[in-house]
PDB file of C-alpha atoms in Angstrom:
ATOM      1  CA  MET A 113     101.375  84.041 168.625  1.00 93.00           C
ATOM      2  CA  ASP A 114     104.374  85.444 166.150  1.00 93.00           C
ATOM      3  CA  ALA A 115     102.703  88.765 165.799  1.00 95.00           C
ATOM      4  CA  PHE A 116     101.708  89.014 169.237  1.00 96.00           C
ATOM      5  CA  TYR A 117     105.265  88.697 169.691  1.00 95.00           C
ATOM      6  CA  ASN A 118     106.699  90.716 167.518  1.00 94.00           C
ATOM      7  CA  GLN A 119     104.235  93.689 168.427  1.00 95.00           C
ATOM      8  CA  VAL A 120     105.415  93.404 172.109  1.00 95.00           C
ATOM      9  CA  GLN A 121     108.981  93.519 171.161  1.00 92.00           C
ATOM     10  CA  GLU A 122     108.206  96.788 169.363  1.00 93.00           C
ATOM     11  CA  TYR A 123     106.489  98.203 172.164  1.00 93.00           C
ATOM     12  CA  LEU A 124     109.571  97.317 174.608  1.00 90.00           C
ATOM     13  CA  ASN A 125     111.987  99.020 172.378  1.00 88.00           C
ATOM     14  CA  MET A 126     109.945 102.350 171.589  1.00 91.00           C
ATOM     15  CA  ASP A 127     111.347 105.551 173.298  1.00 89.00           C
ATOM     16  CA  GLU A 128     107.791 106.418 174.211  1.00 91.00           C
ATOM     17  CA  GLU A 129     104.681 104.573 175.952  1.00 90.00           C
ATOM     18  CA  ILE A 130     101.968 103.879 173.998  1.00 95.00           C
ATOM     19  CA  GLY A 131      98.624 105.236 175.492  1.00 94.00           C
ATOM     20  CA  PHE A 132      95.773 103.473 177.614  1.00 96.00           C
ATOM     21  CA  ASP A 133      93.483 102.694 174.506  1.00 96.00           C
ATOM     22  CA  GLU A 134      96.214 100.931 172.542  1.00 96.00           C
ATOM     23  CA  PHE A 135      97.721  99.143 175.409  1.00 96.00           C
ATOM     24  CA  ARG A 136      93.899  97.627 176.222  1.00 97.00           C
ATOM     25  CA  ASP A 137      93.269  97.036 172.852  1.00 97.00           C
ATOM     26  CA  TYR A 138      96.491  94.817 172.363  1.00 97.00           C
ATOM     27  CA  TYR A 139      96.093  93.108 175.600  1.00 97.00           C
ATOM     28  CA  GLN A 140      92.604  92.289 174.618  1.00 97.00           C
ATOM     29  CA  SER A 141      93.422  90.862 171.165  1.00 97.00           C
ATOM     30  CA  VAL A 142      96.084  88.627 173.000  1.00 97.00           C
ATOM     31  CA  ILE A 143      93.685  87.363 175.702  1.00 97.00           C
ATOM     32  CA  HIS A 144      90.885  86.584 172.896  1.00 96.00           C
ATOM     33  CA  TYR A 145      93.630  84.498 171.216  1.00 96.00           C
ATOM     34  CA  LEU A 146      94.908  82.778 174.414  1.00 95.00           C
ATOM     35  CA  ASP A 147      90.857  82.089 175.258  1.00 93.00           C
ATOM     36  CA  ASN A 148      89.829  81.179 171.490  1.00 93.00           C
ATOM     37  CA  GLN A 149      92.272  80.239 169.277  1.00 87.00           C
ATOM     38  CA  GLN A 150      95.363  78.645 171.234  1.00 84.00           C
ATOM     39  CA  GLN A 151      94.999  75.098 171.261  1.00 83.00           C
ATOM     40  CA  ASP A 152      97.790  72.712 172.971  1.00 85.00           C
ATOM     41  CA  PRO A 153     100.776  75.182 171.840  1.00 88.00           C
ATOM     42  CA  GLU A 154     103.973  73.869 170.640  1.00 92.00           C
ATOM     43  CA  GLU A 155     107.305  74.507 172.891  1.00 93.00           C
ATOM     44  CA  GLN A 156     107.865  77.686 170.631  1.00 94.00           C
ATOM     45  CA  GLU A 157     104.615  79.089 171.075  1.00 94.00           C
ATOM     46  CA  LEU A 158     104.579  78.410 174.842  1.00 94.00           C
ATOM     47  CA  TRP A 159     107.661  80.785 175.104  1.00 96.00           C
ATOM     48  CA  LYS A 160     106.250  83.300 172.905  1.00 96.00           C
ATOM     49  CA  SER A 161     103.051  83.184 174.954  1.00 96.00           C
ATOM     50  CA  LEU A 162     104.619  83.512 178.098  1.00 96.00           C
ATOM     51  CA  PHE A 163     107.217  86.140 177.064  1.00 96.00           C
ATOM     52  CA  VAL A 164     103.850  88.100 175.670  1.00 97.00           C
ATOM     53  CA  VAL A 165     101.492  88.048 178.872  1.00 97.00           C
ATOM     54  CA  GLU A 166     104.976  88.571 180.989  1.00 96.00           C
ATOM     55  CA  SER A 167     105.458  91.961 179.174  1.00 96.00           C
ATOM     56  CA  ILE A 168     101.858  92.804 179.471  1.00 97.00           C
ATOM     57  CA  MET A 169     101.659  91.874 183.210  1.00 97.00           C
ATOM     58  CA  SER A 170     104.757  93.817 184.192  1.00 95.00           C
ATOM     59  CA  ASN A 171     104.110  96.970 182.169  1.00 95.00           C
ATOM     60  CA  ALA A 172     100.133  97.002 183.585  1.00 97.00           C
ATOM     61  CA  GLU A 173     101.323  96.815 187.129  1.00 96.00           C
ATOM     62  CA  ASN A 174     103.896  99.640 186.107  1.00 95.00           C
ATOM     63  CA  ARG A 175     101.081 101.622 184.739  1.00 96.00           C
ATOM     64  CA  GLY A 176      98.465 100.800 187.458  1.00 95.00           C
ATOM     65  CA  GLN A 177     101.034 102.327 190.070  1.00 95.00           C
ATOM     66  CA  THR A 178     101.805 105.384 188.277  1.00 95.00           C
ATOM     67  CA  THR A 179      98.421 106.225 186.893  1.00 94.00           C
ATOM     68  CA  LYS A 180      96.279 109.112 188.199  1.00 94.00           C
ATOM     69  CA  ASN A 181      93.049 108.073 186.527  1.00 95.00           C
ATOM     70  CA  ASN A 182      91.184 105.504 188.851  1.00 95.00           C
ATOM     71  CA  THR A 183      89.334 104.152 185.932  1.00 96.00           C
ATOM     72  CA  GLU A 184      92.459 102.804 184.444  1.00 96.00           C
ATOM     73  CA  ARG A 185      94.434 101.590 187.327  1.00 96.00           C
ATOM     74  CA  LYS A 186      91.520  99.306 188.134  1.00 97.00           C
ATOM     75  CA  LYS A 187      91.491  98.124 184.397  1.00 97.00           C
ATOM     76  CA  TYR A 188      95.528  97.958 184.527  1.00 97.00           C
ATOM     77  CA  LYS A 189      94.887  95.887 187.818  1.00 97.00           C
ATOM     78  CA  LYS A 190      92.525  93.682 186.303  1.00 97.00           C
ATOM     79  CA  MET A 191      94.817  93.145 182.980  1.00 97.00           C
ATOM     80  CA  GLN A 192      97.552  92.358 185.573  1.00 97.00           C
ATOM     81  CA  GLU A 193      95.932  89.405 187.190  1.00 97.00           C
ATOM     82  CA  ARG A 194      94.586  88.011 184.284  1.00 97.00           C
ATOM     83  CA  THR A 195      97.729  87.907 182.494  1.00 97.00           C
ATOM     84  CA  LYS A 196      99.639  86.325 185.565  1.00 97.00           C
ATOM     85  CA  LEU A 197      97.361  83.591 185.537  1.00 96.00           C
ATOM     86  CA  TYR A 198      98.217  82.787 182.305  1.00 96.00           C
ATOM     87  CA  ALA A 199     102.009  83.233 182.753  1.00 96.00           C
ATOM     88  CA  GLN A 200     101.640  80.695 185.732  1.00 96.00           C
ATOM     89  CA  HIS A 201      99.916  78.333 183.379  1.00 95.00           C
ATOM     90  CA  PHE A 202     102.666  78.833 180.491  1.00 95.00           C
ATOM     91  CA  THR A 203     105.552  78.372 183.149  1.00 96.00           C
ATOM     92  CA  LYS A 204     103.930  75.357 184.772  1.00 96.00           C
ATOM     93  CA  LYS A 205     103.852  73.794 180.999  1.00 95.00           C
ATOM     94  CA  LEU A 206     107.487  74.617 180.374  1.00 96.00           C
ATOM     95  CA  HIS A 207     108.066  72.781 183.878  1.00 96.00           C
ATOM     96  CA  GLN A 208     106.414  69.911 182.408  1.00 95.00           C
ATOM     97  CA  LEU A 209     108.695  70.161 179.260  1.00 95.00           C
ATOM     98  CA  GLY A 210     111.558  69.636 181.830  1.00 96.00           C
ATOM     99  CA  TYR A 211     112.967  73.381 181.986  1.00 96.00           C
ATOM    100  CA  ASP A 212     113.637  74.361 185.502  1.00 95.00           C
ATOM    101  CA  GLN A 213     113.380  78.020 186.791  1.00 93.00           C
ATOM    102  CA  ASP A 214     116.735  79.116 185.980  1.00 95.00           C
ATOM    103  CA  GLN A 215     116.337  77.861 182.338  1.00 95.00           C
ATOM    104  CA  ILE A 216     112.966  79.634 182.110  1.00 95.00           C
ATOM    105  CA  GLU A 217     114.599  82.972 183.416  1.00 93.00           C
ATOM    106  CA  GLU A 218     117.631  82.496 180.968  1.00 95.00           C
ATOM    107  CA  HIS A 219     115.438  81.932 177.799  1.00 94.00           C
ATOM    108  CA  PHE A 220     112.971  84.492 178.908  1.00 88.00           C
ATOM    109  CA  ASN A 221     116.018  87.141 179.100  1.00 89.00           C
ATOM    110  CA  ASN A 222     117.474  86.168 175.534  1.00 92.00           C
ATOM    111  CA  MET A 223     114.009  87.149 174.250  1.00 91.00           C
ATOM    112  CA  LEU A 224     114.239  90.403 175.859  1.00 87.00           C
ATOM    113  CA  GLU A 225     117.472  91.069 174.134  1.00 87.00           C
ATOM    114  CA  GLU A 226     116.518  89.697 170.925  1.00 80.00           C
ATOM    115  CA  GLY A 227     114.677  92.747 170.137  1.00 72.00           C
ATOM    116  CA  PRO A 228     111.817  93.458 167.677  1.00 67.00           C
ATOM    117  CA  ASN A 229     111.321  91.697 164.191  1.00 60.00           C
ATOM    118  CA  GLU A 230     114.287  89.239 164.827  1.00 48.00           C
ATOM    119  CA  LYS A 231     113.431  85.627 164.267  1.00 43.00           C
ATOM    120  CA  LYS A 232     114.858  82.295 165.679  1.00 40.00           C
ATOM    121  CA  ALA A 233     115.336  79.416 163.877  1.00 33.00           C
TER     122      ALA A 233
END
């Protein structure tokens, strides 16, 4: 998940938006990892997973609203829906670990400010 987290941080700090194909490929790689490789994630991986899927979800929603291509719009909608389910799952897991919504939002905002290639100990 570290690689996906670092990549999304780079995407979020770029001056230009990546194209549909790159966005789709990144999304598919993340979903494949979550579906097939992630097993009972540790707390730090939960945070990174939530950050990644929330970022994809938000970007897919925005892109879906602004694209003029109907095929892409439908694909963005599906991406948004799928990542929303994962975001809800990871949020529930964090609640089970004792975090309330305000703590989750604060941690998430700190991750947004972190930027690319900065790693917490």
